[in-house]
CSV table of C-alpha atoms and ligand atoms in Angstrom, one decimal:
chain,number,residue,atom,x,y,z
A,108,MET,CA,315.9,-138.6,3.2
A,109,GLU,CA,314.6,-142.1,3.7
A,110,HIS,CA,314.4,-144.4,0.7
A,111,SER,CA,310.9,-145.9,0.3
A,112,LEU,CA,310.9,-149.7,0.5
A,113,ASN,CA,309.2,-151.9,-2.0
A,114,PRO,CA,305.9,-153.6,-1.0
A,115,LEU,CA,307.6,-157.0,-0.7
A,116,THR,CA,310.3,-155.7,1.6
A,117,GLU,CA,307.6,-154.0,3.7
A,118,LYS,CA,305.7,-157.3,3.9
A,119,ILE,CA,308.8,-159.2,5.0
A,120,ILE,CA,309.5,-156.6,7.7
A,121,GLN,CA,305.9,-156.9,8.9
A,122,GLU,CA,306.3,-160.7,9.0
A,123,ILE,CA,309.5,-160.2,11.1
A,124,GLN,CA,307.8,-157.8,13.5
A,125,LYS,CA,304.9,-160.2,14.0
A,126,GLN,CA,307.3,-162.8,15.5
A,127,LYS,CA,308.0,-163.1,19.2
A,128,ASP,CA,311.7,-162.8,18.6
A,129,HIS,CA,311.4,-160.3,15.8
A,130,ARG,CA,313.2,-162.6,13.3
A,131,ILE,CA,312.4,-165.2,10.7
A,132,THR,CA,314.5,-168.1,9.5
A,133,PHE,CA,316.4,-167.6,6.2
A,134,TYR,CA,314.1,-170.3,4.8
A,135,HIS,CA,311.0,-168.1,5.5
A,136,PHE,CA,312.8,-165.0,4.1
A,137,MET,CA,313.7,-166.8,0.8
A,138,LYS,CA,310.2,-168.3,0.5
A,139,MET,CA,308.6,-164.8,0.7
A,140,ALA,CA,311.3,-163.3,-1.6
A,141,LEU,CA,310.6,-165.9,-4.3
A,142,TYR,CA,307.0,-167.0,-3.8
A,143,GLU,CA,305.0,-164.4,-1.9
A,144,PRO,CA,301.7,-164.2,-3.9
A,145,GLU,CA,301.9,-161.4,-6.5
A,146,LEU,CA,305.1,-159.9,-5.1
A,147,GLY,CA,307.7,-162.7,-5.0
A,148,TYR,CA,310.3,-163.0,-7.8
A,149,TYR,CA,308.6,-166.1,-9.3
A,150,THR,CA,305.0,-165.1,-8.7
A,151,LYS,CA,305.0,-161.6,-10.1
A,152,ASP,CA,304.8,-160.6,-13.8
A,153,ARG,CA,308.4,-160.2,-14.7
A,154,THR,CA,310.4,-161.9,-17.4
A,155,LYS,CA,313.0,-164.0,-15.7
A,156,ILE,CA,314.5,-166.5,-18.2
A,157,GLY,CA,316.4,-165.5,-21.4
A,158,LYS,CA,318.5,-162.8,-23.0
A,159,THR,CA,316.5,-159.8,-21.8
A,160,ALA,CA,315.9,-161.2,-18.3
A,161,ASP,CA,318.0,-162.5,-15.4
A,162,PHE,CA,319.3,-165.9,-16.3
A,163,TYR,CA,319.5,-168.6,-18.9
A,164,THR,CA,318.5,-172.2,-18.4
A,165,SER,CA,319.3,-175.1,-20.7
A,166,SER,CA,315.8,-174.9,-22.3
A,167,SER,CA,316.3,-171.2,-23.1
A,168,VAL,CA,319.7,-171.9,-24.9
A,169,GLY,CA,317.9,-173.5,-27.9
A,170,PRO,CA,315.4,-176.1,-29.0
A,171,VAL,CA,318.1,-178.8,-29.2
A,172,PHE,CA,318.0,-179.4,-25.4
A,173,GLY,CA,314.3,-180.3,-25.5
A,174,LYS,CA,314.5,-182.2,-28.8
A,175,THR,CA,317.4,-184.3,-27.5
A,176,ILE,CA,315.5,-185.2,-24.3
A,177,ALA,CA,312.3,-185.9,-26.4
A,178,ASN,CA,314.3,-188.9,-27.8
A,179,THR,CA,314.9,-190.2,-24.3
A,180,PHE,CA,311.2,-189.8,-23.5
A,181,LEU,CA,310.3,-191.8,-26.7
A,182,GLU,CA,312.6,-194.6,-25.5
A,183,MET,CA,311.1,-194.6,-22.0
A,184,LEU,CA,307.4,-194.2,-22.6
A,185,PRO,CA,306.7,-197.7,-24.0
A,186,PHE,CA,308.0,-199.3,-20.8
A,187,CYS,CA,305.6,-197.2,-18.6
A,188,THR,CA,302.1,-198.2,-19.8
A,189,ASP,CA,300.2,-200.8,-21.8
A,190,GLN,CA,300.7,-198.3,-24.7
A,191,ARG,CA,297.1,-197.2,-24.9
A,192,ASN,CA,298.2,-193.9,-23.5
A,193,TYR,CA,301.4,-192.1,-22.5
A,194,ASN,CA,302.1,-189.6,-19.8
A,195,ILE,CA,304.8,-187.1,-19.1
A,196,LEU,CA,304.7,-184.7,-16.0
A,197,GLU,CA,306.9,-181.7,-16.0
A,198,MET,CA,307.3,-179.7,-12.8
A,199,GLY,CA,308.4,-176.1,-12.8
A,200,GLY,CA,308.4,-175.8,-16.5
A,201,GLY,CA,309.1,-172.0,-16.5
A,202,ASN,CA,308.1,-170.3,-19.7
A,203,GLY,CA,307.2,-173.6,-21.4
A,204,ARG,CA,310.0,-173.7,-24.0
A,205,PHE,CA,311.2,-177.1,-22.9
A,206,ALA,CA,307.6,-178.6,-23.1
A,207,ARG,CA,307.2,-177.0,-26.6
A,208,ASP,CA,310.5,-178.4,-27.9
A,209,VAL,CA,309.7,-181.8,-26.4
A,210,LEU,CA,306.2,-182.0,-27.9
A,211,THR,CA,307.5,-180.8,-31.3
A,212,GLY,CA,310.3,-183.4,-31.2
A,213,ILE,CA,307.9,-186.2,-30.3
A,214,LYS,CA,305.4,-185.2,-32.9
A,215,GLU,CA,308.1,-185.1,-35.6
A,216,LYS,CA,309.6,-188.5,-34.6
A,217,ASN,CA,306.6,-190.6,-33.5
A,218,GLN,CA,303.1,-189.4,-34.4
A,219,LYS,CA,301.6,-192.5,-32.8
A,220,ILE,CA,303.0,-191.7,-29.3
A,221,TYR,CA,302.2,-188.0,-29.8
A,222,GLU,CA,298.6,-188.8,-30.4
A,223,LYS,CA,298.2,-190.8,-27.2
A,224,LEU,CA,300.3,-188.5,-25.1
A,225,THR,CA,299.2,-186.3,-22.2
A,226,TYR,CA,301.8,-183.8,-21.0
A,227,TYR,CA,300.9,-182.6,-17.5
A,228,MET,CA,302.4,-179.4,-16.1
A,229,ILE,CA,302.6,-178.2,-12.5
A,230,GLU,CA,303.9,-174.7,-12.2
A,231,THR,CA,303.7,-172.6,-9.0
A,232,SER,CA,304.1,-169.2,-10.8
A,233,PRO,CA,300.8,-167.9,-12.3
A,234,TYR,CA,303.0,-165.7,-14.6
A,235,HIS,CA,304.9,-168.7,-15.9
A,236,GLN,CA,301.6,-170.7,-16.3
A,237,HIS,CA,300.4,-167.9,-18.5
A,238,LEU,CA,303.6,-167.9,-20.6
A,239,GLN,CA,303.3,-171.7,-20.9
A,240,LYS,CA,299.8,-171.4,-22.4
A,241,GLU,CA,301.2,-169.0,-25.0
A,242,TYR,CA,304.2,-171.1,-25.9
A,243,LEU,CA,302.2,-174.3,-26.1
A,244,LYS,CA,299.4,-173.1,-28.3
A,245,GLU,CA,300.1,-175.6,-31.1
A,246,HIS,CA,300.0,-178.5,-28.6
A,247,LEU,CA,297.1,-177.5,-26.4
A,248,GLU,CA,295.2,-180.7,-27.0
A,249,HIS,CA,298.0,-182.7,-25.4
A,250,VAL,CA,298.8,-180.4,-22.4
A,251,LYS,CA,296.9,-180.4,-19.0
A,252,TRP,CA,297.8,-177.8,-16.4
A,253,VAL,CA,297.2,-178.9,-12.8
A,254,ASN,CA,297.9,-177.2,-9.5
A,255,HIS,CA,298.4,-180.3,-7.5
A,256,LEU,CA,299.4,-184.0,-8.0
A,257,ASP,CA,295.9,-185.0,-6.7
A,258,GLU,CA,294.4,-183.7,-9.9
A,259,ILE,CA,296.3,-186.2,-12.1
A,260,PRO,CA,294.6,-189.6,-12.6
A,261,LYS,CA,296.2,-192.4,-10.6
A,262,PRO,CA,298.1,-194.6,-10.9
A,263,PHE,CA,300.6,-192.4,-12.6
A,264,GLN,CA,302.6,-194.3,-15.1
A,265,GLY,CA,305.0,-192.3,-17.2
A,266,VAL,CA,308.0,-190.0,-17.0
A,267,ILE,CA,308.4,-187.2,-14.5
A,268,PHE,CA,310.8,-184.4,-15.5
A,269,SER,CA,312.2,-181.2,-14.0
A,270,ASN,CA,315.0,-178.8,-15.0
A,271,GLU,CA,316.2,-176.4,-12.4
A,272,LEU,CA,313.2,-176.9,-10.1
A,273,VAL,CA,314.9,-178.1,-7.0
A,274,ASP,CA,317.5,-175.3,-6.9
A,275,SER,CA,314.6,-172.8,-6.6
A,276,PHE,CA,313.2,-174.3,-3.4
A,277,PRO,CA,313.7,-172.2,-0.3
A,278,VAL,CA,316.5,-173.4,1.9
A,279,HIS,CA,317.5,-173.2,5.6
A,280,MET,CA,320.9,-171.7,6.2
A,281,VAL,CA,323.2,-173.1,9.0
A,282,GLN,CA,326.6,-172.3,10.3
A,283,MET,CA,329.0,-174.1,12.5
A,284,GLN,CA,329.9,-172.0,15.5
A,285,ASP,CA,332.0,-173.1,18.5
A,286,GLY,CA,331.4,-176.7,17.4
A,287,LYS,CA,327.6,-176.4,17.4
A,288,LEU,CA,325.3,-176.2,14.4
A,289,LYS,CA,323.4,-172.9,14.4
A,290,GLU,CA,320.8,-171.5,12.1
A,291,ILE,CA,320.8,-168.2,10.3
A,292,TYR,CA,317.8,-166.0,11.0
A,293,VAL,CA,316.9,-162.7,9.3
A,294,THR,CA,315.9,-159.6,11.2
A,295,TRP,CA,315.3,-155.9,10.3
A,296,ASP,CA,317.6,-153.2,11.6
A,297,ASP,CA,315.4,-150.1,11.7
A,298,GLU,CA,318.3,-147.7,12.2
A,299,LYS,CA,320.4,-149.0,9.3
A,300,ARG,CA,317.3,-149.8,7.4
A,301,GLU,CA,318.6,-153.1,6.3
A,302,PHE,CA,318.1,-156.8,6.9
A,303,ILE,CA,320.7,-158.4,9.1
A,304,GLU,CA,321.5,-162.0,9.9
A,305,VAL,CA,321.6,-163.5,13.4
A,306,LEU,CA,322.7,-166.9,14.4
A,307,ASP,CA,320.7,-168.9,17.0
A,308,GLN,CA,319.5,-172.4,17.8
A,309,LEU,CA,318.1,-174.6,15.1
A,310,SER,CA,314.4,-174.0,14.3
A,311,THR,CA,314.0,-177.7,13.7
A,312,GLN,CA,315.9,-180.8,14.7
A,313,GLU,CA,315.5,-182.0,11.2
A,314,LEU,CA,318.5,-179.9,10.3
A,315,ALA,CA,320.8,-181.7,12.8
A,316,LYS,CA,319.4,-185.0,11.7
A,317,TYR,CA,320.1,-184.1,8.1
A,318,PHE,CA,323.9,-183.8,8.8
A,319,GLN,CA,324.1,-186.7,11.2
A,320,GLU,CA,322.4,-189.1,8.8
A,321,GLN,CA,324.7,-188.2,6.0
A,322,ASN,CA,327.7,-188.3,8.3
A,323,ILE,CA,328.7,-184.8,7.5
A,324,THR,CA,330.4,-182.4,9.9
A,325,LEU,CA,330.9,-178.8,8.8
A,326,LYS,CA,334.1,-177.0,9.6
A,327,GLU,CA,334.2,-174.2,12.2
A,328,GLY,CA,332.6,-171.1,10.6
A,329,GLN,CA,331.4,-173.0,7.5
A,330,ILE,CA,328.0,-171.9,6.2
A,331,ALA,CA,325.7,-174.4,4.3
A,332,GLU,CA,322.3,-174.5,2.9
A,333,VAL,CA,319.8,-177.3,3.7
A,334,ASN,CA,317.0,-178.0,1.2
A,335,LEU,CA,314.5,-179.9,3.4
A,336,ASP,CA,311.7,-179.2,0.8
A,337,ALA,CA,313.8,-181.2,-1.8
A,338,ILE,CA,313.6,-184.3,0.5
A,339,GLN,CA,309.8,-183.8,1.0
A,340,TRP,CA,309.4,-183.4,-2.8
A,341,MET,CA,311.4,-186.5,-3.6
A,342,GLU,CA,309.3,-188.5,-1.0
A,343,THR,CA,306.1,-187.2,-2.6
A,344,MET,CA,307.2,-188.0,-6.1
A,345,ALA,CA,308.5,-191.5,-5.3
A,346,ARG,CA,305.1,-192.3,-3.8
A,347,PHE,CA,303.2,-190.7,-6.7
A,348,LEU,CA,305.0,-192.5,-9.5
A,349,ASP,CA,303.5,-196.0,-9.9
A,350,LYS,CA,305.6,-197.1,-12.8
A,351,GLY,CA,308.1,-195.3,-14.9
A,352,TYR,CA,311.0,-192.9,-14.7
A,353,MET,CA,312.1,-189.6,-13.1
A,354,ILE,CA,314.6,-187.3,-14.7
A,355,THR,CA,315.9,-184.5,-12.5
A,356,ILE,CA,318.4,-182.0,-14.0
A,357,ASP,CA,319.9,-179.3,-11.8
A,358,TYR,CA,323.2,-177.9,-10.7
A,359,GLY,CA,324.7,-179.6,-7.7
A,360,TYR,CA,326.9,-182.3,-6.3
A,361,PRO,CA,326.9,-185.4,-4.2
A,362,ALA,CA,326.8,-184.5,-0.5
A,363,ASP,CA,330.5,-184.8,0.3
A,364,GLU,CA,331.4,-182.5,-2.5
A,365,LEU,CA,328.6,-180.0,-1.8
A,366,TYR,CA,329.6,-179.6,1.9
A,367,ALA,CA,333.4,-179.8,1.3
A,368,SER,CA,335.3,-177.4,3.5
A,369,HIS,CA,336.5,-175.3,0.5
A,370,ARG,CA,332.8,-174.2,0.1
A,371,HIS,CA,333.2,-172.3,3.3
A,372,ASN,CA,330.3,-169.8,2.5
A,373,GLY,CA,327.9,-172.3,0.9
A,374,THR,CA,326.5,-172.1,-2.6
A,375,LEU,CA,323.7,-169.5,-2.3
A,376,MET,CA,323.7,-167.3,-5.4
A,377,CYS,CA,321.4,-164.5,-6.7
A,378,TYR,CA,320.9,-163.5,-10.3
A,379,HIS,CA,319.8,-160.1,-11.5
A,380,ARG,CA,320.0,-159.1,-15.2
A,381,HIS,CA,322.6,-161.8,-15.9
A,382,VAL,CA,324.9,-160.6,-13.1
A,383,ALA,CA,325.5,-163.1,-10.2
A,384,ASN,CA,325.8,-161.8,-6.7
A,385,GLU,CA,325.8,-163.3,-3.2
A,386,ASN,CA,323.5,-160.8,-1.5
A,387,PRO,CA,319.9,-162.0,-1.1
A,388,TYR,CA,319.0,-158.8,0.7
A,389,GLN,CA,319.2,-156.6,-2.3
A,390,ASN,CA,316.8,-156.4,-5.3
A,391,ILE,CA,314.2,-158.2,-3.2
A,392,GLY,CA,311.6,-159.7,-5.5
A,393,ASP,CA,313.6,-158.7,-8.5
A,394,GLN,CA,316.4,-161.3,-8.4
A,395,ASP,CA,316.5,-165.0,-8.3
A,396,ILE,CA,317.9,-166.8,-5.3
A,397,THR,CA,319.2,-170.3,-5.8
A,398,SER,CA,321.4,-172.9,-4.1
A,399,HIS,CA,323.2,-176.1,-5.4
A,400,VAL,CA,321.3,-179.3,-5.0
A,401,ASN,CA,322.4,-182.2,-2.8
A,402,PHE,CA,322.0,-185.1,-5.2
A,403,SER,CA,323.0,-187.8,-2.6
A,404,ILE,CA,320.0,-187.0,-0.5
A,405,LEU,CA,317.7,-187.1,-3.6
A,406,MET,CA,319.0,-190.5,-4.5
A,407,ASN,CA,318.9,-191.9,-1.0
A,408,THR,CA,315.4,-190.6,-0.3
A,409,GLY,CA,314.2,-192.1,-3.6
A,410,GLU,CA,315.9,-195.5,-3.0
A,411,LYS,CA,314.0,-195.8,0.4
A,412,LEU,CA,310.7,-195.5,-1.5
A,413,GLY,CA,311.4,-197.8,-4.5
A,414,LEU,CA,313.1,-195.3,-6.9
A,415,LYS,CA,316.2,-196.9,-8.2
A,416,THR,CA,319.0,-194.7,-9.5
A,417,ILE,CA,320.0,-195.8,-13.0
A,418,LEU,CA,322.2,-192.8,-13.9
A,419,PHE,CA,323.8,-189.9,-12.2
A,420,THR,CA,326.1,-188.0,-14.5
A,421,THR,CA,327.0,-184.6,-15.9
A,422,GLN,CA,324.7,-182.9,-18.4
A,423,SER,CA,327.6,-183.1,-20.9
A,424,TYR,CA,327.8,-187.0,-20.8
A,425,PHE,CA,324.0,-187.3,-20.8
A,426,LEU,CA,323.4,-185.1,-23.8
A,427,LEU,CA,326.4,-186.5,-25.8
A,428,ASN,CA,325.2,-190.1,-25.2
A,429,SER,CA,321.7,-189.1,-26.1
A,430,GLY,CA,322.8,-188.0,-29.5
A,431,ILE,CA,322.8,-184.2,-29.2
A,432,LEU,CA,325.5,-183.8,-31.9
A,433,GLU,CA,323.3,-185.3,-34.5
A,434,TYR,CA,321.1,-182.2,-34.4
A,435,LEU,CA,323.9,-180.2,-35.9
A,436,GLN,CA,324.1,-182.5,-38.8
A,437,GLU,CA,320.4,-182.6,-39.3
A,438,ILE,CA,320.3,-178.8,-39.7
A,439,GLU,CA,323.2,-178.7,-42.1
A,440,VAL,CA,321.6,-181.3,-44.4
A,441,SER,CA,317.9,-180.7,-44.2
A,442,GLN,CA,317.8,-176.9,-44.3
A,443,MET,CA,320.6,-176.2,-46.7
A,444,GLY,CA,320.9,-179.3,-48.8
A,445,HIS,CA,324.6,-179.2,-48.4
A,446,ARG,CA,327.2,-178.8,-45.6
A,447,ASP,CA,327.9,-175.2,-44.8
A,448,LEU,CA,329.0,-174.7,-41.2
A,449,PHE,CA,329.0,-171.0,-41.6
A,450,HIS,CA,325.3,-170.8,-42.1
A,451,ASP,CA,323.6,-168.8,-39.4
A,452,GLU,CA,321.3,-171.6,-38.3
A,453,ALA,CA,324.2,-174.1,-38.0
A,454,LEU,CA,326.2,-171.6,-36.1
A,455,LYS,CA,323.4,-170.9,-33.7
A,456,MET,CA,322.8,-174.6,-33.1
A,457,ASN,CA,326.6,-175.1,-32.8
A,458,ARG,CA,326.8,-172.4,-30.1
A,459,ALA,CA,323.8,-173.8,-28.2
A,460,ILE,CA,325.2,-177.4,-28.2
A,461,ARG,CA,328.6,-176.1,-27.1
A,462,GLN,CA,327.0,-174.1,-24.3
A,463,LEU,CA,325.0,-177.2,-23.1
A,464,ILE,CA,327.9,-179.6,-23.1
A,465,THR,CA,331.1,-177.6,-22.4
A,466,PRO,CA,332.4,-178.3,-18.9
A,467,GLY,CA,333.1,-174.6,-18.3
A,468,GLU,CA,329.6,-173.6,-19.3
A,469,MET,CA,326.5,-175.8,-18.6
A,470,GLY,CA,328.0,-179.2,-19.2
A,471,GLU,CA,329.6,-180.0,-15.9
A,472,THR,CA,327.9,-178.0,-13.1
A,473,PHE,CA,324.6,-179.4,-14.3
A,474,LYS,CA,323.9,-183.0,-13.3
A,475,VAL,CA,321.3,-185.4,-14.6
A,476,LEU,CA,319.7,-187.9,-12.2
A,477,VAL,CA,317.6,-190.7,-13.8
A,478,GLN,CA,315.6,-193.0,-11.5
A,479,LYS,CA,313.1,-195.8,-12.2
A,480,LYS,CA,310.3,-197.6,-10.5
A,481,ASN,CA,308.6,-200.9,-11.3
A,482,VAL,CA,310.0,-201.0,-14.9
A,483,PRO,CA,312.4,-203.7,-16.2
A,484,ASP,CA,316.1,-203.0,-16.6
A,485,HIS,CA,316.9,-201.6,-20.0
A,486,LYS,CA,320.1,-200.1,-21.5
A,487,PHE,CA,318.9,-196.8,-22.8
A,488,ARG,CA,320.9,-194.8,-25.4
A,489,PHE,CA,322.0,-192.3,-22.8
A,490,MET,CA,323.7,-195.2,-20.9
A,491,THR,CA,325.9,-196.2,-23.8
A,492,GLY,CA,329.2,-194.7,-24.9
A,493,ILE,CA,331.5,-193.1,-22.4
A,494,ILE,CA,329.7,-192.8,-19.0
A,495,GLU,CA,330.9,-191.4,-15.9
A,496,GLN,CA,328.6,-192.0,-13.0
A,497,TYR,CA,329.5,-188.7,-11.3
A,498,GLY,CA,331.2,-189.0,-8.0
A,499,LEU,CA,329.8,-192.4,-7.1
A,500,GLY,CA,332.9,-194.4,-7.9
A,501,TRP,CA,330.9,-196.8,-10.2
B,612,LIG,C1,314.6,-171.7,-12.3
B,612,LIG,S1,313.0,-171.9,-13.0
B,612,LIG,C2,313.3,-173.2,-14.2
B,612,LIG,C3,312.3,-173.1,-15.3
B,612,LIG,C4,312.4,-174.1,-16.4
B,612,LIG,N1,312.4,-175.5,-15.9
B,612,LIG,C5,313.6,-173.9,-17.3
B,612,LIG,O1,314.5,-174.8,-17.4
B,612,LIG,O2,313.7,-172.9,-18.0
B,612,LIG,C6,312.1,-172.7,-11.7
B,612,LIG,C7,310.6,-172.8,-12.0
B,612,LIG,O3,310.1,-173.7,-11.0
B,612,LIG,C8,308.8,-173.2,-10.5
B,612,LIG,N2,308.6,-173.8,-9.2
B,612,LIG,C9,309.2,-173.6,-8.0
B,612,LIG,N3,308.7,-174.4,-7.0
B,612,LIG,C10,307.8,-175.2,-7.6
B,612,LIG,C11,306.9,-176.2,-7.2
B,612,LIG,N4,306.9,-176.6,-5.9
B,612,LIG,N5,306.1,-176.8,-8.0
B,612,LIG,C12,306.0,-176.4,-9.3
B,612,LIG,N6,306.8,-175.4,-9.8
B,612,LIG,C13,307.6,-174.8,-9.0
B,612,LIG,C14,309.1,-171.7,-10.5
B,612,LIG,O4,307.9,-170.9,-10.5
B,612,LIG,C15,309.9,-171.5,-11.8
B,612,LIG,O5,309.0,-171.4,-12.9
């Protein structure tokens, strides 16, 4: 008996059959799997982030992530405007927990800035937009949801933030075969009733240019992802930001490390109910598909358009220098009046901080890129203490 296929799988098959060669690029497949209206993983009503879902993000580990970064925003905002108003733009805010923790943190620490603050959110997923409105009830006066950058008053002067946005952009997949760079396409095998991959010529010369410009040659047989949307996004953001900062957090590496020969099969990963797998052709629409970010290309693209890199380091260094450990002490003292590390709240906070900064957990694979435009040099708190500018030899 034939298994029935889910509506998204049916739609992808139809899309494949519409094409002259009966195949689509992996990029096209991933875009449909994640973002097809109402059916894609991110667009449909399904809880994705947190304990009962598919994956954790730093924001879902605990409020300490947002609260620590709120302090950085408080340091940065006065440099961005004439201080009559303040702006933050978050892109891909997921369920809105980060925004809530940031706004709560800013309100607690600096009522004056809070009162003059507009927190813009751009989120592709209607489901996540809905969750954001629920989570942000107590801050509604300060939050504006927009679907496009055009809806935000210009010139934009403020801070642009994203956490795990770029890794969720669809990517092209390429493989080196007989010394030539080829692209991975997806087709449907009606007999086996499964998607299969085929290698053929590149769908766009941008892919060859991407490797040439970065002076990277893949090894024979090596598979790699190319996130062209990330380049376009950085170009757009660099032009959009008139004055201020951009903080981009995600897992990834500089280009030479990302495309090193030991990563023979690339970095594509799927997440379904907290189990990682490498098969994007299963649980279609019910699992996340991600790939590691090439931070070199983000930095280089930004530099060309006036965005200067002021820090590229691990999440661990960034959060430690930003004072994350102070939150543990605040809880101990303010909620219990005395130090009792075995108290539940302290333990929960302790666990969250450990998860965020430990190299084996989120501390090292996650990187933090801070760029600036049209603002004076300033030594922020996150730039003090021990700093390792990751992989840049600085
Ligand atoms: C992996 S989730 C991260 C969510 C959140 N930042 C967090 O840390 O929990 C990626 C989010 O980015 C959104 N997204 C993807 N592409 C986007 C785009 N071009 N513009 C705005 N949001 C986007 C997705 O819908 C999803 O909510």
